Coordinates of C-alpha atoms and ligand atoms in Angstrom, one line a residue:
M1 CA 102.8 105.4 108.9
T2 CA 101.9 101.9 107.1
R3 CA 104.5 100.9 104.4
V4 CA 102.9 99.4 101.4
V5 CA 104.8 97.9 98.4
V6 CA 102.7 97.4 95.3
V7 CA 104.1 95.1 92.6
G8 CA 101.9 95.6 89.4
S9 CA 100.8 97.2 86.3
I10 CA 100.8 100.8 85.1
N11 CA 98.3 101.8 82.3
M12 CA 97.1 104.6 80.4
D13 CA 93.4 104.4 80.4
L14 CA 91.5 105.4 77.1
V15 CA 88.1 105.9 78.5
T16 CA 84.9 106.3 76.3
L17 CA 81.5 107.2 78.0
A18 CA 78.4 105.9 76.0
S19 CA 74.8 105.5 76.8
R20 CA 75.1 101.6 76.3
F21 CA 77.6 99.0 75.1
A22 CA 78.0 98.5 71.4
A23 CA 76.9 95.0 70.0
P24 CA 79.5 93.2 68.0
G25 CA 79.9 94.8 64.7
E26 CA 78.1 97.9 65.7
T27 CA 79.4 101.4 65.5
L28 CA 78.0 103.7 68.1
L29 CA 78.5 107.3 68.8
G30 CA 79.7 107.9 72.3
E31 CA 79.3 110.9 74.6
R32 CA 82.9 111.8 75.9
F33 CA 86.4 110.6 75.6
L34 CA 89.4 110.9 78.3
T35 CA 92.7 109.7 79.0
V36 CA 93.3 109.0 82.7
H37 CA 96.0 107.1 84.7
G38 CA 95.4 103.6 85.6
G39 CA 96.6 100.0 85.7
K40 CA 95.8 97.9 88.6
G41 CA 99.4 98.4 90.2
A42 CA 99.4 102.1 89.7
N43 CA 95.9 102.5 90.9
Q44 CA 96.5 100.5 94.1
A45 CA 99.8 102.4 94.8
V46 CA 97.9 105.7 94.4
A47 CA 94.9 104.7 96.4
A48 CA 97.2 103.6 99.2
A49 CA 99.1 107.0 99.1
R50 CA 96.1 109.2 99.3
L51 CA 95.1 107.0 102.4
G52 CA 98.5 108.0 104.1
A53 CA 100.6 105.1 103.6
Q54 CA 104.3 105.5 102.4
V55 CA 104.3 103.6 99.1
A56 CA 106.8 102.3 96.6
L57 CA 105.7 100.6 93.3
V58 CA 107.6 98.0 91.3
G59 CA 106.7 98.0 87.7
A60 CA 107.6 99.3 84.2
V61 CA 106.4 101.9 81.6
G62 CA 107.4 102.3 77.9
D63 CA 109.9 104.9 76.6
D64 CA 106.7 106.7 75.1
A65 CA 104.8 109.7 76.0
F66 CA 102.3 107.8 78.0
G67 CA 105.3 106.4 80.1
T68 CA 106.4 110.0 80.9
Q69 CA 103.0 111.1 81.9
L70 CA 102.4 108.1 83.9
R71 CA 105.5 108.5 85.9
E72 CA 104.8 112.1 86.5
G73 CA 101.4 111.3 87.9
L74 CA 102.7 108.8 90.1
T75 CA 105.4 111.2 91.5
R76 CA 102.9 113.8 92.1
E77 CA 101.0 111.2 94.4
G78 CA 104.1 110.7 96.2
V79 CA 104.8 107.0 95.2
S80 CA 108.3 105.9 95.1
L81 CA 109.4 104.9 91.5
E82 CA 112.9 103.6 92.2
H83 CA 111.8 100.3 91.1
V84 CA 109.7 101.4 88.1
A85 CA 111.7 100.5 84.9
T86 CA 111.5 102.4 81.5
I87 CA 111.7 99.7 78.8
P88 CA 113.2 100.9 75.5
D89 CA 111.6 100.6 72.2
C90 CA 108.2 99.6 74.1
G91 CA 104.8 101.2 74.5
S92 CA 103.3 101.7 77.8
G93 CA 100.3 99.5 78.9
T94 CA 96.9 100.7 77.7
A95 CA 93.4 100.0 78.8
S96 CA 90.7 100.6 76.4
I97 CA 87.6 101.2 78.7
T98 CA 83.9 101.8 77.8
V99 CA 81.8 102.9 80.7
A100 CA 78.0 102.5 80.1
E101 CA 74.9 101.2 81.7
G102 CA 76.5 101.6 85.2
D103 CA 79.3 99.2 84.3
N104 CA 82.5 98.8 82.3
H105 CA 84.2 96.9 79.8
I106 CA 88.0 96.9 79.7
I107 CA 90.5 95.5 77.1
V108 CA 94.3 95.7 78.4
V109 CA 97.2 95.8 76.1
P110 CA 100.1 94.9 78.5
G111 CA 103.0 96.8 76.7
A112 CA 105.7 97.4 79.1
N113 CA 104.0 95.6 82.0
A114 CA 104.7 92.3 80.2
R115 CA 108.3 92.9 80.7
V116 CA 108.2 93.0 84.5
T117 CA 110.5 90.1 85.3
P118 CA 111.3 88.0 88.5
A119 CA 114.7 89.4 88.6
Q120 CA 113.3 93.0 88.8
V121 CA 111.1 91.8 91.9
E122 CA 114.2 90.2 93.5
A123 CA 116.1 93.5 92.9
A124 CA 113.5 95.3 94.9
Q125 CA 114.0 92.9 97.9
S126 CA 115.3 95.7 100.4
V127 CA 112.1 97.7 99.7
L128 CA 109.9 94.7 99.9
A129 CA 111.7 93.9 103.4
S130 CA 110.7 97.2 104.8
A131 CA 107.0 96.9 103.9
D132 CA 104.1 96.3 106.3
A133 CA 102.0 94.9 103.4
I134 CA 102.7 93.9 99.8
L135 CA 100.1 94.1 97.1
V136 CA 100.2 92.1 93.9
Q137 CA 97.7 91.6 91.0
M138 CA 97.8 89.6 87.7
E139 CA 98.4 92.2 85.1
I140 CA 102.0 91.4 85.1
P141 CA 103.7 88.0 83.8
L142 CA 102.5 85.1 86.4
E143 CA 106.3 84.2 87.0
S144 CA 106.8 87.7 88.5
V145 CA 103.4 87.4 90.5
E146 CA 104.8 84.2 91.9
A147 CA 108.5 85.6 92.6
T148 CA 106.5 88.4 94.6
L149 CA 104.6 85.8 96.6
R150 CA 107.7 83.5 97.2
L151 CA 109.9 86.6 98.2
G152 CA 107.0 88.0 100.5
Q153 CA 106.8 84.6 102.3
R154 CA 110.8 84.4 102.5
L155 CA 110.9 88.0 104.1
G156 CA 107.8 87.1 106.4
K157 CA 105.8 89.9 104.9
P158 CA 101.9 89.5 104.2
V159 CA 101.3 89.5 100.6
I160 CA 97.6 90.4 99.3
L161 CA 97.1 88.6 96.0
N162 CA 94.4 90.3 94.1
P163 CA 93.7 87.7 91.5
A164 CA 92.8 90.1 88.6
P165 CA 92.5 89.5 85.7
A166 CA 91.7 86.1 87.0
R167 CA 93.6 83.0 85.6
R168 CA 94.1 79.6 86.8
V169 CA 97.4 79.3 88.7
P170 CA 99.1 76.4 90.8
T171 CA 97.5 75.9 94.2
D172 CA 100.8 75.9 96.0
W173 CA 101.3 79.7 95.0
L174 CA 97.8 80.5 96.4
T175 CA 99.0 79.2 99.8
L176 CA 101.7 81.7 99.9
A177 CA 99.2 84.7 100.1
R178 CA 98.1 86.2 103.3
Y179 CA 94.8 86.9 101.7
L180 CA 93.3 86.4 98.2
T181 CA 91.1 89.3 97.2
P182 CA 88.9 88.2 94.2
N183 CA 85.4 88.9 93.2
Q184 CA 82.9 85.8 92.9
H185 CA 83.9 85.4 89.0
E186 CA 87.6 85.5 89.8
L187 CA 87.7 83.2 92.8
A188 CA 85.8 80.4 90.6
I189 CA 88.2 80.9 87.8
L190 CA 91.2 80.6 90.3
L191 CA 90.1 77.5 91.8
G192 CA 88.8 75.8 88.5
A193 CA 85.5 75.9 89.7
D194 CA 82.0 76.5 88.0
T195 CA 81.3 80.3 88.0
Q196 CA 77.8 79.7 89.2
E197 CA 78.9 77.8 92.2
D198 CA 77.9 79.6 95.8
F199 CA 80.7 81.9 96.6
R200 CA 80.6 81.0 100.3
T201 CA 81.4 77.5 99.4
L202 CA 84.2 78.4 97.0
M203 CA 85.6 80.7 100.0
Q204 CA 85.7 77.6 102.2
R205 CA 87.5 75.8 99.5
A206 CA 90.2 78.3 98.8
P207 CA 93.7 77.4 100.0
A208 CA 94.2 80.8 101.7
P209 CA 92.0 83.3 103.6
V210 CA 89.7 85.2 101.2
V211 CA 88.4 88.7 101.3
L212 CA 85.7 88.5 98.6
T213 CA 84.5 91.8 96.8
R214 CA 80.6 91.8 96.1
G215 CA 80.4 95.4 94.5
A216 CA 77.6 97.5 96.1
E217 CA 76.7 94.7 98.5
G218 CA 80.2 95.1 100.2
A219 CA 82.5 92.2 100.8
W220 CA 82.7 88.7 102.7
Y221 CA 85.8 87.7 104.6
R222 CA 86.9 84.5 106.0
E223 CA 90.0 83.4 107.9
S224 CA 88.5 80.2 109.3
G225 CA 84.9 79.0 109.9
E226 CA 81.9 80.8 108.2
P227 CA 82.4 83.7 105.9
I228 CA 81.3 87.1 107.5
H229 CA 79.7 89.9 105.6
Q230 CA 80.7 93.5 105.7
A231 CA 77.7 95.4 104.2
G232 CA 78.5 98.2 101.3
F233 CA 78.0 101.9 101.7
P234 CA 75.3 103.2 99.7
V235 CA 76.6 105.9 97.2
Q236 CA 75.5 107.3 93.7
A237 CA 78.0 105.4 91.4
V238 CA 79.4 107.2 88.4
D239 CA 82.2 105.1 87.3
T240 CA 83.1 101.8 89.0
T241 CA 86.5 101.5 87.3
G242 CA 89.3 101.2 90.1
A243 CA 86.9 100.5 92.9
G244 CA 88.5 96.9 93.5
D245 CA 92.0 98.6 93.4
T246 CA 90.8 101.1 96.0
F247 CA 89.5 98.2 98.1
N248 CA 92.8 96.3 98.0
A249 CA 94.8 99.5 98.8
A250 CA 92.6 100.3 101.8
L251 CA 92.8 96.8 103.0
A252 CA 96.6 96.7 102.8
V253 CA 96.9 100.1 104.7
F254 CA 94.4 99.4 107.4
L255 CA 95.4 95.7 108.0
P256 CA 97.3 96.6 111.2
E257 CA 93.9 97.5 112.7
G258 CA 92.6 93.9 112.4
L259 CA 90.8 92.3 109.5
P260 CA 87.2 93.4 110.3
Q261 CA 88.2 97.1 110.5
A262 CA 90.4 96.9 107.4
V263 CA 87.4 95.4 105.3
R264 CA 85.0 97.9 106.7
K265 CA 87.3 100.8 105.8
A266 CA 88.0 99.1 102.4
C267 CA 84.3 98.9 101.5
A268 CA 84.0 102.6 102.4
A269 CA 86.9 103.8 100.4
A270 CA 85.6 101.7 97.5
A271 CA 82.2 103.3 97.7
L272 CA 83.6 106.7 97.6
S273 CA 85.9 105.7 94.8
V274 CA 82.9 105.0 92.4
T275 CA 81.4 108.6 92.9
R276 CA 83.8 110.3 90.3
L277 CA 85.0 109.5 87.0
G278 CA 88.2 107.6 86.1
A279 CA 90.0 104.8 88.0
Q280 CA 92.0 107.2 90.2
G281 CA 89.6 110.1 90.1
G282 CA 87.4 109.1 93.0
M283 CA 90.1 107.7 95.4
P284 CA 89.6 109.3 98.7
A285 CA 92.1 111.2 100.7
R286 CA 92.4 109.9 104.3
A287 CA 90.5 112.8 105.7
E288 CA 87.6 112.4 103.2
L289 CA 87.5 108.6 104.2
D290 CA 87.4 109.5 107.8
A291 CA 84.7 112.2 107.4
F292 CA 82.6 109.6 105.4
L293 CA 83.0 107.0 107.9
A294 CA 82.1 109.3 110.9
R295 CA 78.8 110.4 108.9
A296 CA 78.1 106.5 108.2
A297 CA 78.6 105.5 112.0
Ligands
RIB301 O1 91.2 98.1 87.9 C1 91.0 99.1 86.9 C2 92.1 99.2 85.9 O2 92.1 97.8 85.2 C3 92.1 100.1 84.9 O3 92.7 101.3 85.5 C4 92.9 99.6 83.8 O4 94.0 100.1 83.5 C5 92.9 98.1 84.1 O5 94.2 97.7 84.4

């Protein structure tokens, strides 16, 4: 069983479904509202667990009702919460999400996620030391992302850095990642480049191997030489929230099978994830992914 450790955010997603996005200053009647569990870190942990990995999460929730519910959800999914802190007098992270026009808009208020410290990451050293792969994103303080990259390197563990939401960071950190997993926009921001620049050129300029997600078009990956394309799997998309998280989780889980196979399975898992509502709603179990891949072959 692959062991995956995720260092990242835990959010309650406040989701509104609407026929279109509201314009600035406009009030629009939505179609439906729901609260579902999310956060890039928690989503990646849940997706990896459903795919059969043994998963531990390093993160934080607040001491509010959302925190209790988020913990219960992660426990039900079999994710180890030994290194998830509950921060007193602090709200849990939230994400206000509008799903419309086949896309989403997301505003995250970090809450307790802003209190994940480098010391907390260091305190999880023994768990990280047992990992086959480590996943980290950018919804926690950047110094804690850096601590994860440095600790991963010290322990000789592959760290997958999902640079979302994208911010400019020192290039020397990026070299510590085994893989960077941005979309085109995130890669441009990460490298301080023009967002219109060709993504294949940007991939070749990146200081670490890149696995670049392209939504329904699939993914491109490059260790050295020319970037290679993995086609996406056609599905009827209901909600694309969490597709990137599912992709990253599957990449980590299947990395021992080699990069081309891991990218193929990650594209298939991400495709399945968009067929149901909510970030975690469509994340496939291992058997569902295997059946989907068998049908697609
Ligand atoms: O990647 C999707 C996630 O981004 C949502 O679940 C939301 O919580 C935001 O963190």
